[in-house]
Amino acid sequence: MVSRRHFVSGALALTAGTLTADRELLARVPVGPPLPQRPKSSTSARVHTLKITADRHRRRLLGPDGPEAETWDFAESLFPVIRANRGDTLRATLENKLPEHTSIHWHGVRVPNAMDGVQYLTQPPVQTGETFDYVFDVLDSGTFFFHPHCDETGQVGRGLAGILVVEGDEVRRADADHVLVLKDWRISPDGTWLPFLTNEGASRAGTFGAARSINGEQLFAVSVPAHGDIRLRVVNLDSTRIVELGIEGAPAFVIAIDGHAIPPFKLDTWRMGPAMRLDISVRAPGAGRSFSLVDYSGATIWTGATFTSGASKLKSRPVAPIPLYAPDVPQPAARSASPVTLRFGNSGGDLTSYGADLSSDDPLSKVLLDSLCVQSKAFWTINGVSWPTGDHRKLPPPLMKLKAGETYAFEFQNVTSHTHPIHLHGHVFEVLSSSKRQFVPYFADTVLVAPKERVTIAFVAAPGNWMLHCHILEHLATGMMGYIQVA
Ligand code: C2O
Ligand code: CU
């Protein structure tokens, strides 16, 4: 006879088994109580005045004995980290010393539209020798990054990006905090760059790099305090690769997604597409022992970083994640949301979307003419149209016009046979549900949509023209990009 207890635990086991088997599972039942609200007094209000110079450097990306390569960077170092507090003001002057125009897009940061850094759409391109001032308040704490928004495959491909860490979310300080930037290099053994965009890759899953790295190093190694709670801020800055992360050798929890705190849950494995971030809380083992960050997505497990415990005053104690405050982003009223469908599809390489009716007095068509934001082929579409490529140099109309302050529920439908990390600028959205996966809703700015999957997100629309695109850089460069107009 099957007792009710058996039946119940059998059902639970079945559910858990189904969930674990799904490698794309995004979140499990939270292990902890709801996150505490942040005290009002916790907001700081400093002004950070920064100079960010985009320039070329020579670096040995293939190890100390390897050849030099020419990287493009926003500082003397690769992937500079800006640290600010929630409530601070950032005044960053970008100076461009690169041979082509550039800009800074603050990925995932809720900025005024004019500070969003999209050439032609929100600002003029910053030409060689020119400067541009970005001024905005940082509203949300968390792990963010910044990058240019034109010739992204070439500029980000050479390393042009930086990290923005906004502090102020920790109820109790972590014992150590490390930013880990994942990036593959399209580099040949002699240090020259391989093509950043290939038709072969762009029309499929993207072109993969030849050498993997974390923080620019092939095996990143660092010492951490024994028995400490270590906060790892993982940023997938690769142009192409979707990783499946895990921690080997120590207990680990997911504490934030795309910078925004969630009720922590045990990290098993986690899929992360380009531009996505994951904050992990790891309890370091005793002195002399180590743990590592690994990627399970390939045929063999890749170890990217190792952390070895050094002496510390901390004692062994029960494992618990670093406590964070609840995010306070605009809460979408999902029930009253206006539903909108966005279909991500293929275009077969032909340009069918916009007529080549260049009116030469249209300033946008003129600047787009010799811009680098367009490619000669379109392989991808959003709602049946491709972002203009080489032959179609007019800024297209928006994908849709929305009302500021209204809540919208977007259903992303992927009708292609590849996975796309879809990003909406200027907003933090709530990922509500998927046709293929079960999870607890969470906040994010980029979401993976698998083939044949439908994912629903909701957000409160902020005024401006906001890009919406796949973050596999070759996909956005070959059509899978558009913008919404909110007024
Ligand atoms: Cu990282 Cu258009 O974005
Ligand atoms: Cu894509």
XYZ file of C-alpha atoms and ligand atoms in Angstrom:
491
model
C 0.000 0.000 0.000
C 1.318 3.430 -0.875
C 0.944 5.784 2.049
C 0.110 9.407 1.507
C 3.521 10.354 2.802
C 5.199 8.196 0.213
C 2.997 9.570 -2.447
C 3.782 13.153 -1.476
C 7.520 12.654 -1.261
C 7.424 10.691 -4.514
C 5.737 13.622 -6.229
C 8.251 16.047 -4.799
C 11.135 13.898 -5.854
C 9.719 13.696 -9.343
C 9.382 17.463 -9.562
C 12.864 18.020 -8.213
C 14.244 15.442 -10.630
C 12.574 17.087 -13.590
C 13.898 20.449 -12.540
C 17.457 19.258 -11.992
C 17.459 17.504 -15.317
C 16.675 20.766 -17.063
C 20.071 22.382 -17.499
C 18.466 25.659 -18.433
C 16.665 25.997 -15.153
C 17.070 29.540 -13.982
C 16.030 29.460 -10.364
C 14.892 27.071 -7.698
C 12.692 27.497 -4.691
C 14.465 30.066 -2.531
C 16.140 28.538 0.505
C 15.864 31.672 2.601
C 13.113 34.018 3.780
C 12.295 37.134 1.702
C 15.137 39.622 1.560
C 15.144 42.471 4.088
C 14.279 45.992 2.947
C 17.113 48.463 2.821
C 17.110 51.117 5.570
C 16.378 54.601 4.184
C 19.577 56.032 5.671
C 21.767 53.732 3.558
C 21.877 55.960 0.489
C 25.157 57.752 -0.104
C 25.443 60.852 -2.282
C 29.029 61.284 -3.375
C 30.047 62.611 -6.766
C 32.612 60.526 -8.655
C 34.443 62.510 -11.305
C 36.183 60.172 -13.713
C 38.133 60.389 -16.908
C 37.773 57.367 -19.127
C 40.189 57.226 -22.028
C 39.542 54.769 -24.821
C 42.976 53.894 -26.156
C 45.132 51.136 -27.558
C 47.582 49.088 -25.514
C 49.882 46.168 -26.115
C 49.342 43.182 -23.879
C 50.348 39.540 -23.717
C 46.971 37.841 -23.753
C 48.397 34.370 -24.293
C 50.582 34.367 -21.188
C 53.871 36.048 -20.164
C 55.831 34.249 -22.908
C 53.194 34.814 -25.579
C 53.137 37.480 -28.299
C 51.842 40.994 -27.779
C 48.400 41.865 -29.041
C 46.823 45.275 -29.483
C 43.906 45.614 -27.096
C 41.440 48.512 -26.994
C 40.674 49.593 -23.457
C 38.919 52.196 -21.343
C 41.963 52.516 -19.028
C 45.584 51.499 -18.564
C 44.306 48.145 -17.367
C 41.992 45.705 -19.076
C 38.385 45.868 -17.851
C 38.768 48.699 -15.295
C 36.402 48.469 -12.320
C 34.517 51.575 -11.195
C 33.146 51.269 -7.667
C 30.424 53.613 -6.463
C 27.651 53.565 -3.901
C 23.971 53.468 -4.608
C 22.780 57.082 -4.682
C 26.127 58.473 -5.866
C 26.509 60.605 -8.959
C 28.828 59.497 -11.730
C 30.441 62.183 -13.910
C 32.490 60.317 -16.453
C 34.234 62.047 -19.326
C 34.995 59.702 -22.192
C 37.954 60.696 -24.339
C 38.394 58.783 -27.562
C 41.941 58.004 -28.704
C 40.894 55.062 -30.852
C 41.085 55.162 -34.647
C 37.276 54.975 -34.948
C 34.311 56.478 -33.159
C 32.987 55.021 -29.945
C 30.653 55.617 -26.977
C 29.807 54.162 -23.563
C 26.614 52.242 -22.999
C 26.004 51.536 -19.287
C 24.581 48.052 -19.565
C 21.761 47.343 -17.113
C 22.001 50.758 -15.466
C 18.814 52.828 -15.295
C 20.143 56.063 -16.807
C 18.328 58.963 -18.475
C 17.984 58.155 -22.176
C 20.527 60.782 -23.255
C 23.185 58.972 -21.159
C 22.501 55.540 -22.661
C 25.440 55.692 -25.067
C 23.936 54.439 -28.314
C 25.506 56.169 -31.290
C 22.948 57.940 -33.526
C 19.979 56.918 -31.362
C 20.813 58.705 -28.091
C 23.997 60.673 -28.825
C 26.369 61.542 -31.647
C 29.301 59.167 -32.009
C 32.400 60.285 -30.093
C 34.901 60.710 -32.903
C 38.655 60.243 -32.569
C 39.998 63.095 -30.418
C 36.562 64.053 -29.084
C 35.077 63.777 -25.597
C 31.611 63.134 -24.202
C 30.327 63.632 -20.634
C 28.159 60.995 -19.024
C 26.420 62.265 -15.887
C 23.846 60.261 -13.968
C 22.892 59.013 -10.513
C 23.325 55.329 -9.816
C 19.912 54.186 -8.652
C 20.518 50.469 -8.178
C 23.234 48.568 -6.383
C 24.750 45.551 -8.078
C 27.211 44.333 -10.695
C 27.038 46.143 -14.035
C 29.346 46.773 -16.968
C 29.838 49.228 -19.798
C 30.783 48.945 -23.441
C 30.541 50.831 -26.745
C 27.553 50.398 -29.034
C 28.896 50.434 -32.569
C 31.338 48.014 -34.194
C 30.810 46.020 -31.053
C 32.296 42.835 -32.446
C 35.541 44.700 -33.237
C 35.695 47.041 -30.224
C 34.471 44.722 -27.462
C 36.298 41.932 -29.283
C 39.583 43.796 -28.649
C 38.665 44.261 -24.982
C 36.858 47.622 -24.894
C 34.654 47.314 -21.791
C 34.685 48.086 -18.086
C 32.883 47.062 -14.918
C 30.634 49.181 -12.704
C 30.139 47.833 -9.192
C 27.507 49.696 -7.209
C 27.826 48.910 -3.520
C 25.199 49.298 -0.840
C 23.315 46.007 -1.051
C 25.145 44.046 1.661
C 23.460 43.640 5.041
C 26.757 42.235 6.295
C 29.973 42.882 4.364
C 31.522 40.057 2.414
C 34.976 39.014 3.641
C 36.341 39.429 0.102
C 34.907 40.642 -3.206
C 36.218 39.651 -6.647
C 35.082 40.689 -10.104
C 35.545 37.891 -12.662
C 35.313 38.893 -16.304
C 34.827 36.019 -18.738
C 36.091 36.727 -22.224
C 37.443 34.650 -25.099
C 39.934 36.226 -27.462
C 39.718 35.895 -31.237
C 43.476 35.742 -31.389
C 45.934 33.727 -33.439
C 49.165 32.247 -31.981
C 51.201 35.193 -33.321
C 49.049 37.726 -31.472
C 47.109 39.068 -34.443
C 43.337 39.208 -34.351
C 41.189 36.698 -36.168
C 38.067 38.037 -37.918
C 35.612 39.162 -35.249
C 32.612 38.544 -37.471
C 32.176 35.675 -39.886
C 29.087 34.882 -41.927
C 29.451 31.300 -40.804
C 29.300 32.269 -37.131
C 26.954 35.237 -37.378
C 24.291 33.134 -39.062
C 24.566 30.441 -36.390
C 25.626 30.486 -32.707
C 28.340 33.106 -33.263
C 32.090 32.893 -33.856
C 33.963 31.507 -30.861
C 37.279 32.770 -29.548
C 40.522 30.827 -29.705
C 41.718 31.485 -26.133
C 39.574 31.728 -23.051
C 40.322 34.010 -20.127
C 39.169 35.436 -16.820
C 40.262 39.009 -16.093
C 42.503 38.678 -19.145
C 44.376 35.695 -17.686
C 44.190 32.128 -18.883
C 44.000 30.793 -15.329
C 43.103 33.478 -12.832
C 44.365 32.643 -9.342
C 43.890 34.630 -6.161
C 44.122 34.140 -2.411
C 41.021 34.493 -0.206
C 40.595 34.505 3.594
C 40.071 30.992 5.007
C 36.448 30.417 6.140
C 35.488 33.784 4.623
C 32.310 34.586 2.723
C 33.608 35.445 -0.733
C 31.487 37.450 -3.152
C 32.213 36.587 -6.758
C 30.801 39.003 -9.326
C 30.885 37.070 -12.578
C 30.420 39.055 -15.779
C 30.083 37.223 -19.093
C 31.729 39.716 -21.388
C 32.230 37.327 -24.233
C 30.806 38.215 -27.623
C 29.422 34.752 -28.212
C 29.774 32.052 -25.589
C 26.945 30.873 -23.359
C 28.584 29.338 -20.304
C 27.268 26.985 -17.683
C 28.940 27.971 -14.447
C 29.550 26.141 -11.226
C 31.829 26.204 -8.183
C 33.909 23.162 -7.341
C 35.369 22.645 -3.879
C 33.184 24.855 -1.673
C 29.496 25.509 -0.943
C 28.117 28.300 -3.167
C 24.871 30.270 -3.437
C 23.443 32.498 -6.125
C 22.735 35.838 -4.429
C 22.090 38.215 -7.349
C 21.206 38.009 -11.032
C 22.234 40.840 -13.370
C 23.143 42.744 -10.202
C 19.771 42.429 -8.456
C 19.525 40.479 -5.205
C 17.305 37.422 -5.050
C 16.503 35.122 -2.144
C 19.641 32.966 -2.245
C 19.642 29.410 -3.475
C 22.346 26.777 -3.796
C 24.340 27.080 -7.005
C 24.291 23.871 -8.981
C 25.020 25.018 -12.515
C 23.957 28.257 -14.120
C 23.669 29.233 -17.780
C 24.857 32.686 -18.631
C 24.801 34.281 -22.054
C 26.877 37.262 -23.170
C 26.213 40.364 -21.000
C 24.638 38.440 -18.145
C 26.006 38.685 -14.604
C 25.833 36.403 -11.613
C 26.782 37.194 -8.022
C 27.845 34.125 -6.090
C 28.488 33.774 -2.370
C 31.093 31.109 -1.611
C 32.256 29.944 1.825
C 36.023 29.562 1.520
C 37.521 26.351 2.904
C 40.216 26.123 5.575
C 43.728 27.531 5.020
C 45.665 25.856 2.227
C 42.604 24.448 0.480
C 41.051 25.901 -2.647
C 37.921 26.127 -4.773
C 37.439 27.011 -8.410
C 35.040 28.574 -10.878
C 34.318 26.187 -13.736
C 32.307 26.057 -16.950
C 30.498 22.790 -17.697
C 29.153 23.826 -21.108
C 31.892 22.246 -23.239
C 32.914 18.651 -23.812
C 35.399 18.956 -20.960
C 35.096 21.031 -17.801
C 36.958 24.330 -18.103
C 38.528 25.766 -14.948
C 38.798 29.534 -15.238
C 39.763 30.697 -11.767
C 41.103 29.163 -8.580
C 40.836 30.622 -5.096
C 43.181 29.407 -2.385
C 42.461 30.073 1.269
C 45.154 31.963 3.129
C 45.394 32.434 6.881
C 42.592 34.506 8.448
C 41.060 35.183 11.844
C 37.707 33.760 10.736
C 36.468 30.565 12.344
C 34.734 27.635 10.744
C 30.953 28.201 11.172
C 27.642 27.078 9.641
C 27.471 27.877 5.939
C 25.176 30.759 4.958
C 25.073 33.104 1.960
C 26.101 36.763 2.233
C 22.831 38.561 3.121
C 21.672 41.260 0.672
C 18.872 43.822 0.765
C 15.908 43.410 -1.551
C 16.261 45.349 -4.823
C 14.091 48.420 -5.032
C 13.462 48.719 -8.740
C 10.119 49.826 -10.203
C 7.698 46.968 -9.586
C 5.698 46.128 -12.675
C 1.991 45.656 -11.987
C 2.075 42.472 -14.044
C -1.680 41.821 -13.893
C -2.640 45.067 -15.533
C 0.211 44.906 -18.040
C -0.450 45.452 -21.730
C 0.775 42.317 -23.533
C 3.182 42.676 -26.466
C 4.761 39.912 -28.552
C 8.303 40.060 -29.928
C 9.323 37.295 -32.275
C 13.009 36.576 -32.806
C 13.494 34.969 -36.202
C 15.778 34.311 -39.155
C 16.058 36.412 -42.263
C 17.985 34.173 -44.639
C 20.682 36.721 -45.387
C 18.592 38.870 -47.715
C 17.770 42.423 -46.936
C 14.054 42.831 -47.120
C 13.176 45.065 -44.236
C 13.615 48.687 -45.192
C 13.739 50.374 -48.510
C 17.019 51.929 -49.551
C 15.301 55.272 -49.856
C 18.076 57.425 -48.527
C 17.026 60.984 -48.264
C 20.377 62.678 -48.160
C 19.140 65.588 -46.029
C 18.152 63.223 -43.249
C 21.044 63.699 -40.792
C 20.613 60.173 -39.511
C 20.947 58.619 -42.919
C 24.037 60.697 -43.553
C 25.819 59.651 -40.387
C 24.832 56.034 -40.743
C 26.297 56.008 -44.212
C 29.865 55.656 -43.069
C 29.176 54.461 -39.604
C 30.438 51.077 -38.535
C 27.178 50.115 -36.908
C 25.937 48.250 -39.931
C 27.002 45.087 -41.650
C 26.415 43.962 -45.192
C 24.335 40.925 -44.275
C 21.239 40.371 -42.180
C 20.600 36.910 -40.812
C 18.164 37.770 -38.022
C 14.931 39.601 -37.427
C 12.716 40.949 -34.669
C 9.038 40.792 -35.611
C 10.034 40.050 -39.188
C 12.370 42.993 -39.728
C 16.150 43.243 -39.546
C 18.102 46.148 -38.119
C 19.405 47.955 -41.181
C 22.616 46.650 -42.635
C 25.026 48.047 -45.184
C 22.527 48.802 -47.907
C 19.899 50.275 -45.606
C 21.414 53.170 -43.832
C 18.452 54.948 -42.416
C 17.527 54.808 -38.767
C 14.503 52.537 -38.873
C 11.220 53.276 -37.149
C 10.853 51.921 -33.596
C 9.635 48.366 -33.091
C 6.754 49.930 -31.163
C 5.668 53.034 -29.332
C 4.861 52.731 -25.643
C 3.541 55.053 -22.929
C 5.887 56.178 -20.156
C 4.923 54.905 -16.719
C 2.771 52.063 -18.076
C 3.536 48.443 -17.308
C 4.134 46.184 -20.309
C 4.458 42.428 -20.487
C 6.676 41.365 -23.386
C 6.515 37.829 -24.605
C 9.820 36.948 -26.280
C 9.265 34.140 -28.773
C 12.330 32.452 -30.208
C 11.448 30.821 -33.519
C 15.090 30.165 -34.480
C 17.197 27.102 -33.693
C 19.716 29.069 -31.596
C 19.601 30.506 -28.075
C 19.527 34.309 -27.794
C 20.340 36.446 -24.727
C 17.823 39.273 -25.173
C 18.606 42.656 -23.604
C 16.445 45.744 -23.142
C 18.254 49.021 -22.444
C 17.470 51.401 -19.600
C 15.128 49.132 -17.668
C 15.244 46.431 -15.063
C 12.537 43.956 -15.987
C 10.934 41.149 -14.052
C 11.350 37.736 -15.687
C 7.947 36.219 -14.995
C 7.621 32.894 -16.764
C 8.743 30.599 -19.545
C 7.016 28.011 -21.688
C 9.839 25.583 -20.906
C 11.157 26.240 -17.434
C 9.874 26.814 -13.916
C 11.384 29.491 -11.735
C 10.637 32.078 -9.132
C 10.272 35.498 -10.864
C 13.391 37.642 -10.625
C 14.758 40.945 -11.909
C 17.219 41.127 -14.805
C 18.190 43.140 -17.871
C 19.141 40.265 -20.167
C 17.376 36.928 -20.482
C 18.236 33.740 -22.353
C 15.544 32.536 -24.708
C 16.111 28.991 -25.961
C 14.913 27.669 -29.339
C 11.111 27.390 -29.429
C 10.900 28.944 -25.970
C 8.569 31.771 -24.986
C 9.668 33.969 -22.061
C 7.494 36.664 -20.496
C 9.022 39.732 -18.867
C 7.329 42.824 -17.424
C 8.580 46.341 -16.813
C 7.461 49.899 -16.188
C 8.340 51.881 -19.327
C 10.767 54.807 -18.880
C 10.802 57.667 -21.413
C 13.233 57.509 -24.330
C 14.405 55.444 -27.274
C 15.684 52.163 -25.886
C 17.537 49.459 -27.761
C 16.295 45.905 -27.589
C 18.589 43.273 -29.052
C 20.288 39.936 -28.803
C 23.622 40.271 -26.970
C 25.477 37.732 -29.097
C 27.361 40.537 -30.797
C 27.317 39.032 -34.271
C 23.552 38.578 -33.990
C 22.888 42.207 -33.158
C 25.285 43.246 -35.924
C 23.370 41.167 -38.457
C 19.807 42.144 -37.766
C 18.578 41.052 -34.324
C 18.247 44.560 -32.978
C 15.613 47.237 -32.733
C 14.381 49.878 -30.341
C 11.251 50.827 -28.492
C 10.062 54.402 -28.258
C 8.575 55.413 -24.919
C 6.894 58.815 -24.564
Cu 25.095 45.564 -23.439
Cu 22.815 47.241 -26.295
O 23.885 46.409 -24.821
Cu 21.149 35.947 -30.747
